[in-house]
């Protein structure tokens, strides 16, 4: 059983389209992070959210943390081929101590 | 370049063997994390060390062990290897030990068990 479920698992879109990736759990997060991973490389941190309802923007990427701190979304506006990669959410949970869990991942392909 | 180094980059070995993966954290980082990434399991947290002491343990098998040395580099030892241990193994480091701290990942070691 995965603590963090991401959807969709795969996404293939045309350049210029918008998309949203979701990260959900039945448990409450202490904090949540979004990473992007390119083939053959380690994940790279995009953002950390801590407060319920928090919204953070990073250029064309908008990250939202759910009010109840059980879910998060990543919205990309006007996707570009350089956005292609594996997007991973990761978080630690109040009841689990200091362990850190990664989501199942969303593999995004942006077609020029 | 994250500043985290991992060696070797690739490792091919046989079932039943033992291997050691090495990680050097970013300068100034005291915390080291180990992860296993496979196609069917995704990225799984194995273990975390902070300034030489074990801080958190995830889904690490008993055949696996790790340690962090006084110079803060870390080693992950995998023994009695099985085919299913084939995966990418990542090391990450952060300044402190809380999970909200940004983790910087190394390039990974690709382990193939034949």
Coordinates of C-alpha atoms in Angstrom, one line a residue:
Chain A
X1 CA 0.0 0.0 0.0
X2 CA 1.4 3.4 -1.1
X3 CA 1.0 6.2 1.4
X4 CA 1.2 8.7 -1.4
X5 CA -0.8 8.2 -4.6
X6 CA -0.1 10.3 -7.7
X7 CA -2.2 10.7 -10.7
X8 CA -2.1 10.4 -13.6
X9 CA 0.7 7.9 -13.8
X10 CA 1.6 8.9 -17.4
X11 CA 0.8 12.1 -19.2
X12 CA 1.7 13.0 -22.8
X13 CA 0.7 16.5 -24.0
X14 CA 1.4 19.0 -26.7
X15 CA 3.7 22.0 -26.1
X16 CA 1.6 24.9 -24.9
X17 CA -1.0 22.9 -23.1
X18 CA -1.8 23.1 -19.4
X19 CA -1.7 20.2 -17.0
X20 CA -2.3 19.3 -13.4
X21 CA -0.7 16.5 -11.4
X22 CA -2.2 15.3 -8.2
X23 CA -0.7 13.8 -5.0
X24 CA -3.1 12.3 -2.5
X25 CA -2.9 10.5 0.9
X26 CA -5.3 9.4 3.6
X27 CA -2.9 10.6 6.2
X28 CA -1.9 14.2 7.2
X29 CA 1.5 15.4 6.0
X30 CA 3.8 17.4 8.2
X31 CA 5.4 18.8 5.0
X32 CA 5.3 18.0 1.4
X33 CA 7.8 18.4 -1.4
X34 CA 7.7 18.2 -5.2
X35 CA 10.7 16.9 -7.1
X36 CA 11.5 16.5 -10.8
X37 CA 13.7 13.7 -12.0
X38 CA 15.2 13.3 -15.5
X39 CA 16.4 9.9 -16.8
X40 CA 19.6 8.7 -15.3
X41 CA 19.7 11.5 -12.7
X42 CA 18.6 12.0 -9.1
X43 CA 15.5 13.9 -8.2
X44 CA 15.8 17.7 -7.9
X45 CA 13.7 19.6 -5.4
X46 CA 11.1 22.1 -6.9
X47 CA 9.3 23.3 -3.8
X48 CA 8.4 22.5 -0.2
X49 CA 5.0 23.3 1.3
X50 CA 4.2 23.2 4.9
X51 CA 1.0 25.2 5.7
X52 CA -2.4 23.9 4.7
X53 CA -3.9 25.9 1.9
X54 CA -0.5 27.2 0.9
X55 CA 0.1 28.1 -2.8
X56 CA 3.6 28.6 -4.2
X57 CA 4.5 29.6 -7.7
X58 CA 7.7 28.9 -9.6
X59 CA 7.6 30.5 -13.0
X60 CA 5.0 28.5 -14.9
X61 CA 4.6 25.9 -12.1
X62 CA 1.9 26.4 -9.4
X63 CA 1.9 24.2 -6.3
X64 CA -1.0 23.9 -3.9
X65 CA -1.2 22.2 -0.6
X66 CA -4.6 21.1 0.5
X67 CA -6.3 22.7 3.5
X68 CA -6.3 19.5 5.4
X69 CA -2.7 18.7 4.4
X70 CA -3.6 15.4 2.9
X71 CA -3.3 16.3 -0.8
X72 CA -1.3 18.5 -3.2
X73 CA -1.4 19.5 -6.8
X74 CA 1.1 20.8 -9.3
X75 CA -0.2 22.8 -12.2
X76 CA 2.0 23.6 -15.2
X77 CA 0.9 26.4 -17.6
X78 CA 2.0 26.4 -21.2
X79 CA 4.1 23.2 -21.0
X80 CA 7.4 23.1 -22.8
X81 CA 9.5 20.2 -23.9
X82 CA 12.0 21.0 -21.1
X83 CA 9.3 20.2 -18.6
X84 CA 9.5 16.5 -19.6
X85 CA 10.4 14.3 -16.7
X86 CA 9.2 12.3 -13.8
X87 CA 7.4 14.4 -11.1
X88 CA 7.5 13.0 -7.6
X89 CA 5.7 14.2 -4.5
X90 CA 7.3 13.3 -1.2
X91 CA 6.3 13.9 2.4
X92 CA 6.7 13.0 6.0
X93 CA 3.7 12.1 8.1
X94 CA 2.8 13.2 11.6
X95 CA 2.2 9.6 12.7
X96 CA 5.2 8.0 11.2
X97 CA 8.0 10.0 12.7
X98 CA 10.9 11.0 10.7
X99 CA 10.4 8.7 7.7
X100 CA 10.1 10.2 4.3
X101 CA 7.9 8.8 1.6
X102 CA 7.8 9.3 -2.2
X103 CA 4.7 9.1 -4.3
X104 CA 4.3 6.8 -7.2
X105 CA 5.4 9.5 -9.7
X106 CA 3.9 11.1 -12.8
X107 CA 5.8 10.6 -16.0
X108 CA 5.3 13.7 -18.2
X109 CA 6.2 14.0 -21.9
X110 CA 5.7 17.3 -23.6
X111 CA 5.7 16.9 -27.4
X112 CA 7.1 19.8 -29.4
Chain B
X1 CA 25.6 19.1 -10.1
X2 CA 24.1 18.7 -6.7
X3 CA 27.4 18.4 -4.9
X4 CA 26.6 14.9 -3.7
X5 CA 28.9 12.2 -5.2
X6 CA 28.2 8.5 -5.4
X7 CA 30.5 5.7 -6.5
X8 CA 30.5 3.5 -8.4
X9 CA 28.1 4.7 -11.1
X10 CA 27.4 1.2 -12.4
X11 CA 27.9 -2.1 -10.6
X12 CA 27.2 -5.6 -12.1
X13 CA 27.5 -8.5 -9.8
X14 CA 26.1 -12.0 -9.3
X15 CA 23.5 -13.4 -6.9
X16 CA 24.8 -14.1 -3.4
X17 CA 27.5 -11.5 -3.6
X18 CA 28.1 -8.5 -1.4
X19 CA 28.7 -4.9 -2.6
X20 CA 29.4 -1.5 -1.0
X21 CA 28.0 1.7 -2.3
X22 CA 29.6 4.9 -1.3
X23 CA 28.3 8.5 -0.9
X24 CA 29.9 11.8 -0.1
X25 CA 27.4 14.5 1.0
X26 CA 27.5 18.1 0.0
X27 CA 30.0 20.2 2.0
X28 CA 28.4 21.2 5.2
X29 CA 25.5 18.7 5.1
X30 CA 25.3 16.5 8.2
X31 CA 22.4 14.3 7.1
X32 CA 22.6 11.4 4.6
X33 CA 19.7 9.5 3.2
X34 CA 19.7 6.3 1.1
X35 CA 16.9 5.4 -1.4
X36 CA 16.2 2.5 -3.7
X37 CA 14.4 3.1 -7.0
X38 CA 13.0 0.3 -9.1
X39 CA 10.5 0.3 -11.8
X40 CA 7.8 -1.6 -9.8
X41 CA 8.4 0.0 -6.4
X42 CA 9.2 3.6 -7.2
X43 CA 11.6 5.5 -4.9
X44 CA 11.8 3.8 -1.5
X45 CA 13.4 5.4 1.5
X46 CA 15.9 3.0 3.1
X47 CA 17.7 4.8 6.0
X48 CA 18.9 8.1 7.2
X49 CA 21.9 9.2 9.2
X50 CA 22.6 12.5 10.9
X51 CA 26.1 13.3 12.1
X52 CA 27.1 9.6 12.3
X53 CA 23.9 8.4 14.1
X54 CA 21.0 6.5 12.6
X55 CA 17.9 8.8 12.6
X56 CA 15.2 7.0 10.7
X57 CA 14.7 3.6 9.1
X58 CA 12.5 2.8 6.2
X59 CA 12.0 -0.4 4.2
X60 CA 15.5 -1.6 4.5
X61 CA 16.1 -5.3 4.3
X62 CA 18.1 -7.1 7.0
X63 CA 20.6 -8.0 4.3
X64 CA 21.3 -4.3 3.9
X65 CA 23.2 -2.1 6.3
X66 CA 24.6 1.4 6.3
X67 CA 26.8 3.6 8.3
X68 CA 28.0 7.2 8.3
X69 CA 31.7 7.8 9.1
X70 CA 33.3 10.7 11.1
X71 CA 34.1 12.5 7.8
X72 CA 30.3 12.3 7.1
X73 CA 30.6 10.1 4.0
X74 CA 28.3 7.1 4.1
X75 CA 28.3 3.5 2.8
X76 CA 25.5 1.2 2.0
X77 CA 26.3 -2.5 2.2
X78 CA 24.2 -5.0 0.3
X79 CA 24.8 -8.7 1.0
X80 CA 23.4 -12.0 -0.2
X81 CA 22.3 -10.2 -3.3
X82 CA 19.2 -11.4 -5.1
X83 CA 17.9 -10.6 -8.6
X84 CA 15.3 -8.3 -7.1
X85 CA 17.9 -6.1 -5.6
X86 CA 18.7 -4.7 -9.1
X87 CA 17.8 -1.1 -8.9
X88 CA 19.1 2.5 -8.8
X89 CA 20.4 3.4 -5.4
X90 CA 20.4 7.1 -4.6
X91 CA 22.1 8.9 -1.8
X92 CA 20.8 12.4 -0.7
X93 CA 22.1 14.9 1.8
X94 CA 20.7 17.8 3.7
X95 CA 21.9 20.3 6.2
X96 CA 19.7 19.1 9.1
X97 CA 17.7 16.0 9.9
X98 CA 14.1 17.1 9.6
X99 CA 12.2 15.9 6.6
X100 CA 11.2 19.4 5.5
X101 CA 14.9 20.1 4.8
X102 CA 15.8 20.2 1.1
X103 CA 17.5 17.0 0.1
X104 CA 20.1 17.1 -2.6
X105 CA 20.4 13.9 -4.5
X106 CA 23.5 12.3 -6.0
X107 CA 23.6 10.8 -9.5
X108 CA 22.9 7.3 -8.2
X109 CA 24.5 3.9 -8.5
X110 CA 22.9 1.5 -10.9
X111 CA 23.1 -2.1 -9.5
X112 CA 22.5 -5.0 -11.7
X113 CA 22.4 -8.5 -10.2
X114 CA 22.7 -11.3 -12.6

